[in-house]
Short mmCIF file of C-alpha atoms (C1' of nucleotides) in Angstrom, two decimals:
data_model
loop_
_atom_site.label_atom_id
_atom_site.label_comp_id
_atom_site.label_asym_id
_atom_site.label_seq_id
_atom_site.Cartn_x
_atom_site.Cartn_y
_atom_site.Cartn_z
CA UNK Z 174 -33.57 -123.25 -126.69
CA UNK Z 175 -30.14 -122.49 -128.08
CA UNK Z 176 -30.03 -120.67 -131.36
CA UNK Z 177 -28.56 -122.90 -133.98
CA UNK Z 178 -26.28 -120.91 -136.16
CA UNK Z 179 -26.91 -122.85 -139.31
CA UNK Z 180 -28.60 -125.98 -140.50
CA UNK Z 181 -26.71 -126.69 -143.67
CA UNK Z 182 -23.96 -129.27 -143.68
CA UNK Z 183 -20.82 -127.27 -143.81
CA UNK Z 184 -18.33 -128.99 -146.01
CA UNK Z 185 -16.04 -126.02 -146.39
CA UNK Z 186 -12.63 -125.75 -144.82
CA UNK Z 187 -13.63 -123.08 -142.32
CA UNK Z 188 -13.20 -125.53 -139.53
CA UNK Z 189 -10.10 -124.14 -137.95
CA UNK Z 190 -11.93 -121.93 -135.49
CA UNK Z 191 -12.71 -122.84 -131.93
CA UNK Z 192 -16.25 -122.50 -130.65
CA UNK Z 193 -16.76 -119.80 -128.02
CA UNK Z 194 -15.64 -120.98 -124.57
CA UNK Z 195 -19.15 -121.41 -123.15
CA UNK Z 196 -20.31 -123.55 -126.05
CA UNK Z 197 -17.10 -125.52 -125.89
CA UNK Z 198 -17.70 -126.14 -122.20
CA UNK Z 199 -21.26 -127.29 -122.88
CA UNK Z 200 -19.96 -129.85 -125.36
CA UNK Z 201 -17.65 -131.38 -122.78
CA UNK Z 202 -20.37 -131.21 -120.14
CA UNK Z 203 -22.63 -133.19 -122.45
CA UNK Z 204 -19.96 -135.86 -122.77
CA UNK Z 205 -19.52 -136.02 -118.99
CA UNK Z 206 -23.28 -136.34 -118.55
CA UNK Z 207 -23.36 -139.20 -121.01
CA UNK Z 208 -20.59 -140.95 -119.11
CA UNK Z 209 -22.55 -140.76 -115.89
CA UNK Z 210 -25.52 -142.64 -117.25
CA UNK Z 211 -23.90 -144.90 -119.75
CA UNK Z 212 -22.69 -147.70 -117.50
CA UNK Z 213 -26.07 -147.79 -115.82
CA UNK Z 214 -27.74 -148.06 -119.21
CA UNK Z 215 -25.35 -150.76 -120.33
CA UNK Z 216 -26.13 -152.87 -117.28
CA UNK Z 217 -29.86 -152.38 -117.64
CA UNK Z 218 -29.74 -153.16 -121.34
CA UNK Z 219 -27.68 -156.28 -120.71
CA UNK Z 220 -30.01 -157.47 -117.97
CA UNK Z 221 -32.94 -156.97 -120.32
CA UNK Z 222 -31.19 -158.94 -123.03
CA UNK Z 223 -30.36 -161.78 -120.65
CA UNK Z 224 -33.94 -161.91 -119.39
CA UNK Z 225 -35.20 -162.07 -122.96
CA UNK Z 226 -32.72 -164.57 -124.27
CA UNK Z 227 -31.87 -166.70 -121.29
CA UNK Z 228 -34.98 -166.27 -119.18
CA UNK Z 229 -32.99 -164.98 -116.23
CA UNK Z 230 -30.21 -162.56 -115.43
CA UNK Z 231 -27.59 -163.97 -113.09
CA UNK Z 232 -24.68 -162.08 -111.63
CA UNK Z 233 -22.21 -164.60 -113.04
CA UNK Z 234 -23.48 -164.12 -116.57
CA UNK Z 235 -23.55 -160.36 -116.24
CA UNK Z 236 -19.97 -160.42 -114.97
CA UNK Z 237 -18.85 -162.68 -117.82
CA UNK Z 238 -20.46 -160.46 -120.43
CA UNK Z 239 -19.39 -157.16 -118.94
CA UNK Z 240 -15.88 -158.54 -118.51
CA UNK Z 241 -15.69 -157.58 -114.84
CA UNK Z 242 -15.61 -159.43 -111.51
CA UNK Z 243 -18.71 -160.53 -109.73
CA UNK Z 244 -17.97 -158.23 -106.83
CA UNK Z 245 -18.15 -155.33 -109.24
CA UNK Z 246 -21.49 -156.55 -110.54
CA UNK Z 247 -22.87 -157.06 -107.04
CA UNK Z 248 -22.20 -153.48 -106.10
CA UNK Z 249 -23.63 -152.18 -109.36
CA UNK Z 250 -26.79 -154.22 -108.86
CA UNK Z 251 -27.23 -152.61 -105.46
CA UNK Z 252 -26.91 -149.24 -107.14
CA UNK Z 253 -29.45 -150.16 -109.80
CA UNK Z 254 -31.76 -151.29 -107.04
CA UNK Z 255 -31.27 -148.01 -105.18
CA UNK Z 256 -32.25 -146.20 -108.35
CA UNK Z 257 -35.39 -148.26 -108.77
CA UNK Z 258 -34.26 -149.93 -111.97
CA UNK Z 259 -34.10 -153.54 -110.79
CA UNK Z 260 -35.53 -155.71 -108.05
CA UNK Z 261 -33.46 -158.41 -106.46
CA UNK Z 262 -33.45 -160.55 -103.37
CA UNK Z 263 -30.26 -161.91 -101.88
CA UNK Z 264 -28.85 -164.88 -103.79
CA UNK Z 265 -31.65 -164.75 -106.34
CA UNK Z 266 -31.49 -163.56 -109.88
CA UNK Z 267 -32.30 -160.06 -111.00
CA UNK Z 268 -35.42 -158.55 -112.54
CA UNK Z 269 -36.17 -155.20 -114.09
CA UNK Z 270 -38.72 -152.81 -112.66
CA UNK Z 271 -41.09 -151.04 -114.99
CA UNK Z 272 -38.67 -148.15 -115.20
CA UNK Z 273 -35.81 -150.54 -115.79
CA UNK Z 274 -37.69 -152.26 -118.55
CA UNK Z 275 -38.38 -148.93 -120.22
CA UNK Z 276 -34.73 -147.96 -120.03
CA UNK Z 277 -33.63 -151.35 -121.38
CA UNK Z 278 -36.02 -151.05 -124.30
CA UNK Z 279 -34.86 -147.52 -125.02
CA UNK Z 280 -31.21 -148.60 -124.94
CA UNK Z 281 -31.86 -151.66 -127.04
CA UNK Z 282 -33.52 -149.56 -129.73
CA UNK Z 283 -30.82 -146.93 -129.71
CA UNK Z 284 -28.13 -149.57 -129.85
CA UNK Z 285 -29.89 -151.27 -132.74
CA UNK Z 286 -30.18 -148.08 -134.75
CA UNK Z 287 -26.49 -147.28 -134.39
CA UNK Z 288 -25.44 -150.85 -135.17
CA UNK Z 289 -27.62 -151.11 -138.25
CA UNK Z 290 -26.45 -147.71 -139.39
CA UNK Z 291 -22.81 -148.69 -139.17
CA UNK Z 292 -23.47 -151.91 -141.04
CA UNK Z 293 -25.38 -150.12 -143.75
CA UNK Z 294 -22.46 -147.73 -144.08
CA UNK Z 295 -20.36 -150.75 -144.93
CA UNK Z 296 -18.62 -151.40 -141.60
CA UNK Z 297 -17.92 -155.08 -140.94
CA UNK Z 298 -19.97 -156.76 -138.23
CA UNK Z 299 -17.31 -157.19 -135.55
CA UNK Z 300 -16.12 -153.61 -135.86
CA UNK Z 301 -19.67 -152.28 -136.01
CA UNK Z 302 -20.51 -154.05 -132.76
CA UNK Z 303 -17.55 -152.57 -130.93
CA UNK Z 304 -18.06 -149.06 -132.29
CA UNK Z 305 -21.82 -149.16 -131.66
CA UNK Z 306 -21.23 -150.11 -128.05
CA UNK Z 307 -19.12 -147.03 -127.53
CA UNK Z 308 -20.99 -144.57 -129.75
CA UNK Z 309 -24.46 -145.49 -128.59
CA UNK Z 310 -24.50 -143.14 -125.63
CA UNK Z 311 -23.16 -140.14 -127.46
CA UNK Z 312 -25.62 -139.97 -130.32
CA UNK Z 313 -28.33 -137.34 -129.96
CA UNK Z 314 -31.95 -137.96 -130.86
CA UNK Z 315 -31.47 -135.75 -133.87
CA UNK Z 316 -28.58 -137.79 -135.21
CA UNK Z 317 -30.29 -141.02 -134.28
CA UNK Z 318 -33.26 -140.07 -136.44
CA UNK Z 319 -30.99 -139.28 -139.37
CA UNK Z 320 -29.20 -142.60 -138.91
CA UNK Z 321 -32.49 -144.47 -138.87
CA UNK Z 322 -33.59 -142.83 -142.06
CA UNK Z 323 -30.27 -143.44 -143.75
CA UNK Z 324 -30.38 -147.12 -142.91
CA UNK Z 325 -33.89 -147.48 -144.29
CA UNK Z 326 -32.92 -145.78 -147.53
CA UNK Z 327 -29.91 -148.01 -147.93
CA UNK Z 328 -31.99 -151.07 -147.31
CA UNK Z 329 -34.59 -150.02 -149.85
CA UNK Z 330 -32.04 -148.91 -152.41
CA UNK Z 331 -30.11 -152.18 -152.43
CA UNK D 138 -40.94 -171.11 -105.68
CA UNK D 139 -38.70 -170.21 -108.55
CA UNK D 140 -35.49 -172.10 -108.32
CA UNK D 141 -32.17 -171.17 -109.66
CA UNK D 142 -31.60 -173.57 -112.44
CA UNK D 143 -34.98 -174.67 -113.84
CA UNK D 144 -34.95 -172.28 -116.70
CA UNK D 145 -31.52 -172.86 -118.05
CA UNK D 146 -31.12 -171.13 -121.36
CA UNK D 147 -31.37 -173.32 -124.37
CA UNK D 148 -28.17 -172.21 -125.97
CA UNK D 149 -28.93 -173.87 -129.25
CA UNK D 150 -30.63 -170.93 -130.89
CA UNK D 151 -32.06 -168.53 -128.37
CA UNK D 152 -29.06 -166.29 -127.99
CA UNK D 153 -28.54 -165.66 -131.66
CA UNK D 154 -29.02 -161.98 -130.95
CA UNK D 155 -26.38 -161.81 -128.25
CA UNK D 156 -22.72 -162.20 -129.10
CA UNK D 157 -20.88 -164.98 -127.25
CA UNK D 158 -19.90 -163.88 -123.74
CA UNK D 159 -16.20 -163.45 -124.48
CA UNK D 160 -16.84 -161.26 -127.50
CA UNK D 161 -19.42 -159.33 -125.54
CA UNK D 162 -16.86 -158.77 -122.79
CA UNK D 163 -14.29 -157.59 -125.30
CA UNK D 164 -16.74 -155.00 -126.59
CA UNK D 165 -17.22 -153.53 -123.13
CA UNK D 166 -13.50 -153.74 -122.45
CA UNK D 167 -12.89 -151.68 -125.59
CA UNK D 168 -15.30 -149.03 -124.32
CA UNK D 169 -13.56 -148.95 -120.93
CA UNK D 170 -10.18 -148.61 -122.64
CA UNK D 171 -11.48 -145.71 -124.69
CA UNK D 172 -12.72 -144.02 -121.54
CA UNK D 173 -9.31 -144.25 -119.96
CA UNK D 174 -7.59 -142.36 -122.73
CA UNK D 175 -10.31 -140.05 -123.87
CA UNK D 176 -10.04 -137.30 -121.28
CA UNK D 177 -6.29 -137.25 -121.77
CA UNK D 178 -6.79 -136.90 -125.50
CA UNK D 179 -9.37 -134.17 -125.04
CA UNK D 180 -7.01 -132.13 -122.91
CA UNK D 181 -4.11 -132.60 -125.28
CA UNK D 182 -6.26 -131.74 -128.27
CA UNK D 183 -7.59 -128.63 -126.53
CA UNK D 184 -4.10 -127.51 -125.52
CA UNK D 185 -2.98 -127.95 -129.11
CA UNK D 186 -5.92 -125.90 -130.34
CA UNK D 187 -5.24 -123.16 -127.84
CA UNK D 188 -1.58 -123.03 -128.76
CA UNK D 189 -2.50 -122.74 -132.43
CA UNK D 190 -5.25 -120.18 -132.03
CA UNK D 191 -4.24 -118.15 -129.01
CA UNK D 192 -0.49 -118.68 -129.05
CA UNK D 193 -0.52 -120.03 -125.52
CA UNK D 194 -2.44 -122.48 -123.38
CA UNK D 195 -3.29 -121.15 -119.95
CA UNK D 196 -4.96 -123.10 -117.17
CA UNK D 197 -7.73 -120.53 -116.91
CA UNK D 198 -8.66 -120.91 -120.56
CA UNK D 199 -8.47 -124.68 -120.43
CA UNK D 200 -10.74 -124.66 -117.39
CA UNK D 201 -13.23 -122.33 -119.07
CA UNK D 202 -13.37 -124.47 -122.21
CA UNK D 203 -13.47 -127.81 -120.43
CA UNK D 204 -16.15 -126.46 -118.10
CA UNK D 205 -14.28 -127.51 -114.96
CA UNK D 206 -12.47 -125.75 -112.12
CA UNK D 207 -8.90 -124.67 -112.33
CA UNK D 208 -7.94 -127.04 -109.56
CA UNK D 209 -9.14 -129.90 -111.73
CA UNK D 210 -7.07 -128.63 -114.63
CA UNK D 211 -3.97 -128.21 -112.48
CA UNK D 212 -4.05 -131.83 -111.41
CA UNK D 213 -4.69 -133.03 -114.95
CA UNK D 214 -1.75 -131.00 -116.22
CA UNK D 215 0.48 -132.72 -113.70
CA UNK D 216 -0.74 -136.06 -115.01
CA UNK D 217 -0.11 -135.04 -118.60
CA UNK D 218 3.36 -133.98 -117.55
CA UNK D 219 3.94 -137.32 -115.81
CA UNK D 220 2.95 -139.03 -119.05
CA UNK D 221 5.36 -136.96 -121.10
CA UNK D 222 2.67 -135.21 -123.09
CA UNK D 223 3.23 -131.63 -121.93
CA UNK D 224 5.99 -129.55 -120.41
CA UNK D 225 5.21 -126.89 -117.87
CA UNK D 226 6.96 -124.83 -115.26
CA UNK D 227 5.16 -123.54 -112.20
CA UNK D 228 2.97 -120.52 -112.91
CA UNK D 229 3.87 -120.57 -116.59
CA UNK D 230 1.72 -121.65 -119.49
CA UNK D 231 1.74 -125.11 -120.95
CA UNK D 232 3.44 -126.58 -123.99
CA UNK D 233 3.15 -129.88 -125.80
CA UNK D 234 6.03 -132.31 -126.08
CA UNK D 235 6.68 -134.01 -129.39
CA UNK D 236 4.50 -136.90 -128.28
CA UNK D 237 1.82 -134.49 -127.12
CA UNK D 238 1.88 -132.69 -130.41
CA UNK D 239 1.48 -135.96 -132.26
CA UNK D 240 -1.47 -136.95 -130.09
CA UNK D 241 -3.08 -133.53 -130.52
CA UNK D 242 -2.74 -133.74 -134.27
CA UNK D 243 -4.13 -137.26 -134.32
CA UNK D 244 -7.11 -136.20 -132.20
CA UNK D 245 -7.71 -133.09 -134.22
CA UNK D 246 -7.87 -135.10 -137.43
CA UNK D 247 -10.12 -137.76 -135.96
CA UNK D 248 -12.41 -135.13 -134.51
CA UNK D 249 -12.57 -133.35 -137.84
CA UNK D 250 -13.47 -136.49 -139.74
CA UNK D 251 -16.33 -137.31 -137.40
CA UNK D 252 -17.61 -133.74 -137.35
CA UNK D 253 -17.56 -133.39 -141.11
CA UNK D 254 -19.17 -136.76 -141.50
CA UNK D 255 -22.06 -135.82 -139.24
CA UNK D 256 -22.53 -132.55 -141.07
CA UNK D 257 -22.49 -134.25 -144.42
CA UNK D 258 -25.13 -136.65 -143.12
CA UNK D 259 -27.31 -133.60 -142.57
CA UNK D 260 -26.88 -133.07 -138.84
CA UNK D 261 -27.04 -129.40 -137.81
CA UNK D 262 -23.84 -127.80 -136.70
CA UNK D 263 -24.49 -127.46 -132.97
CA UNK D 264 -25.68 -131.05 -132.64
CA UNK D 265 -22.86 -132.34 -134.80
CA UNK D 266 -20.32 -130.64 -132.56
CA UNK D 267 -21.76 -132.18 -129.41
CA UNK D 268 -22.11 -135.65 -130.90
CA UNK D 269 -18.67 -135.54 -132.48
CA UNK D 270 -17.10 -134.68 -129.15
CA UNK D 271 -18.58 -137.80 -127.59
CA UNK D 272 -18.30 -140.18 -130.54
CA UNK D 273 -14.76 -139.26 -131.50
CA UNK D 274 -13.08 -141.66 -129.12
CA UNK D 275 -15.25 -144.63 -129.94
CA UNK D 276 -14.82 -144.73 -133.69
CA UNK D 277 -12.39 -147.34 -134.98
CA UNK D 278 -9.90 -146.68 -137.74
CA UNK D 279 -12.02 -148.82 -140.02
CA UNK D 280 -15.14 -146.78 -139.46
CA UNK D 281 -13.17 -143.55 -139.58
CA UNK D 282 -11.96 -144.44 -143.05
CA UNK D 283 -15.47 -145.15 -144.20
CA UNK D 284 -16.67 -141.87 -142.75
CA UNK D 285 -13.92 -139.97 -144.53
CA UNK D 286 -14.82 -141.52 -147.83
CA UNK D 287 -18.52 -140.89 -147.34
CA UNK D 288 -17.92 -137.23 -146.61
CA UNK D 289 -15.79 -136.83 -149.72
CA UNK D 290 -18.44 -138.45 -151.89
CA UNK D 291 -21.13 -136.21 -150.46
CA UNK D 292 -19.02 -133.18 -151.08
CA UNK D 293 -18.41 -134.15 -154.67
CA UNK D 294 -22.00 -135.16 -155.32
CA UNK D 295 -23.51 -131.90 -154.08
"C1'" DT N 19 -28.01 -186.70 -96.60
"C1'" DG N 20 -24.03 -184.39 -96.52
"C1'" DC N 21 -20.26 -182.12 -98.58
"C1'" DA N 22 -17.84 -179.81 -102.33
"C1'" DA N 23 -18.44 -176.66 -105.99
"C1'" DA N 24 -20.47 -172.69 -107.62
"C1'" DG N 25 -22.57 -168.43 -106.96
"C1'" DT N 26 -23.27 -164.18 -104.18
"C1'" DT N 27 -22.18 -160.71 -100.96
"C1'" DT N 28 -19.31 -157.80 -98.01
"C1'" DA N 29 -15.17 -155.41 -96.66
"C1'" DG N 30 -11.53 -152.86 -97.92
"C1'" DC N 31 -7.95 -151.09 -101.30
"C1'" DC N 32 -6.84 -148.24 -105.42
"C1'" DT N 33 -7.17 -144.62 -109.17
"C1'" DA N 34 -9.67 -141.10 -111.73
"C1'" DG N 35 -11.91 -136.97 -111.82
"C1'" DG N 36 -15.18 -133.82 -110.07
"C1'" DC N 37 -15.43 -130.21 -106.07
"C1'" DT N 38 -14.10 -126.19 -102.30
"C1'" DA N 39 -10.97 -123.58 -99.60
"C1'" DA N 40 -6.84 -121.58 -98.93
"C1'" DA N 41 -1.97 -120.62 -99.87
"C1'" DA N 42 1.47 -119.00 -103.00
"C1'" DA N 43 3.01 -116.62 -107.07
"C1'" DT N 44 2.39 -113.31 -110.58
"C1'" DG N 45 0.47 -109.03 -112.70
"C1'" DT N 46 -1.59 -104.49 -112.39
"C1'" DT N 47 -2.67 -100.01 -110.59
"C1'" DT N 48 -2.15 -96.07 -108.03
"C1'" DA F 122 6.56 -99.78 -103.77
"C1'" DA F 123 2.42 -101.34 -101.71
"C1'" DA F 124 -1.92 -102.98 -102.26
"C1'" DC F 125 -5.13 -105.32 -104.76
"C1'" DA F 126 -6.57 -108.66 -108.40
"C1'" DT F 127 -5.78 -112.59 -110.90
"C1'" DT F 128 -3.82 -116.92 -111.67
"C1'" DT F 129 -1.89 -121.16 -110.21
"C1'" DT F 130 -1.10 -124.65 -107.00
"C1'" DT F 131 -1.94 -127.58 -102.99
"C1'" DA F 132 -4.67 -130.02 -99.60
"C1'" DG F 133 -8.42 -132.56 -98.66
"C1'" DC F 134 -13.27 -134.30 -99.52
"C1'" DC F 135 -16.50 -137.09 -102.37
"C1'" DT F 136 -18.32 -140.65 -105.73
"C1'" DA F 137 -17.68 -144.08 -109.32
"C1'" DG F 138 -15.91 -148.18 -110.73
"C1'" DG F 139 -12.24 -151.35 -111.11
"C1'" DC F 140 -9.84 -155.05 -108.01
"C1'" DT F 141 -8.85 -159.14 -104.21
"C1'" DA F 142 -9.93 -161.80 -100.25
"C1'" DA F 143 -12.98 -163.89 -97.45
"C1'" DA F 144 -17.54 -165.00 -95.64
"C1'" DC F 145 -21.80 -166.82 -96.62
"C1'" DT F 146 -25.72 -169.23 -99.33
"C1'" DT F 147 -27.37 -172.22 -102.75
"C1'" DT F 148 -27.00 -176.06 -105.79
"C1'" DG F 149 -25.68 -180.48 -107.37
"C1'" DC F 150 -23.72 -185.00 -106.81
"C1'" DA F 151 -21.82 -189.18 -104.51
#
DNA sequence: TGCAAAGTTTAGCCTAGGCTAAAAATGTTT
DNA sequence: AAACATTTTTAGCCTAGGCTAAACTTTGCA
């Protein structure tokens, strides 16, 4: 457990200092870690959404929604299969394993929290959707909880 | 036997939760675009910070702070040079071009806004730093403006 | 029923961004 | 000044994630 220097929001101007090198490195490492899992999560989340809303997840639809070619999707599906996140048989549509379903649900929730938070901050819908898509994978549990709470308060206070 | 096309989605109202495919694709494309530039921006921002705080930006220090090997840094520096963002001579330390300086300043500001915003939301410093590092590149100008305003209000209201 | 269209997969290319190992240049110490 | 240490660069390997082209399977329609 790292020792957190301070828990108060620091709104002073003392922000011109760099963190110590090791902490700095850990920050970037965290970002790289997020990047490794984020495409996987996006695919799994999208497959879950397609299964829920369309009843099936087809490579064509995934490709159209991800904005990539089918060949790219095909290889990613193989990877998801290798990782035990989806099941698929050649030329048939794709299903989530139990683990895949869990990941999809997790992603869906996280995505929802960030999106709602941005909206409740006053960000317009189209912008909120784009930003949420990118931010989603870089928001810690801690921050996610604070966002959730904030959104609820806003909703109640309106 | 489940066939391919029995369960065609009823597009009339079922996909109200999903954006239309083209918009969906644009969201992911925006994330991919951000990923392309974000490492570049991180390096440039870090080099700027090192120049400001240490007077020079050396590959060793960049490597230590990025948490990668020097070989990785060396190749990235060549790329930054190719893109006209830094100047460097063999075995000498690195400097920003005018364009590089502008990008560093831009990144520094953006980073600061996100970090301060998270702190003013009540996120602890260590977490805020990590999250800000990841979120920074996925926050639109629109949202950035709203974050800036929010932080100011919080500061005043305290 | 058979054939064309649509969907899926495979093969192979490219770039980015990690890595290690080793060579080359610079800096330091005795 | 020579030897050693540090820093920087280069070469080459690996994986991820885009792409195109082409082969193959399934579906739908005349």
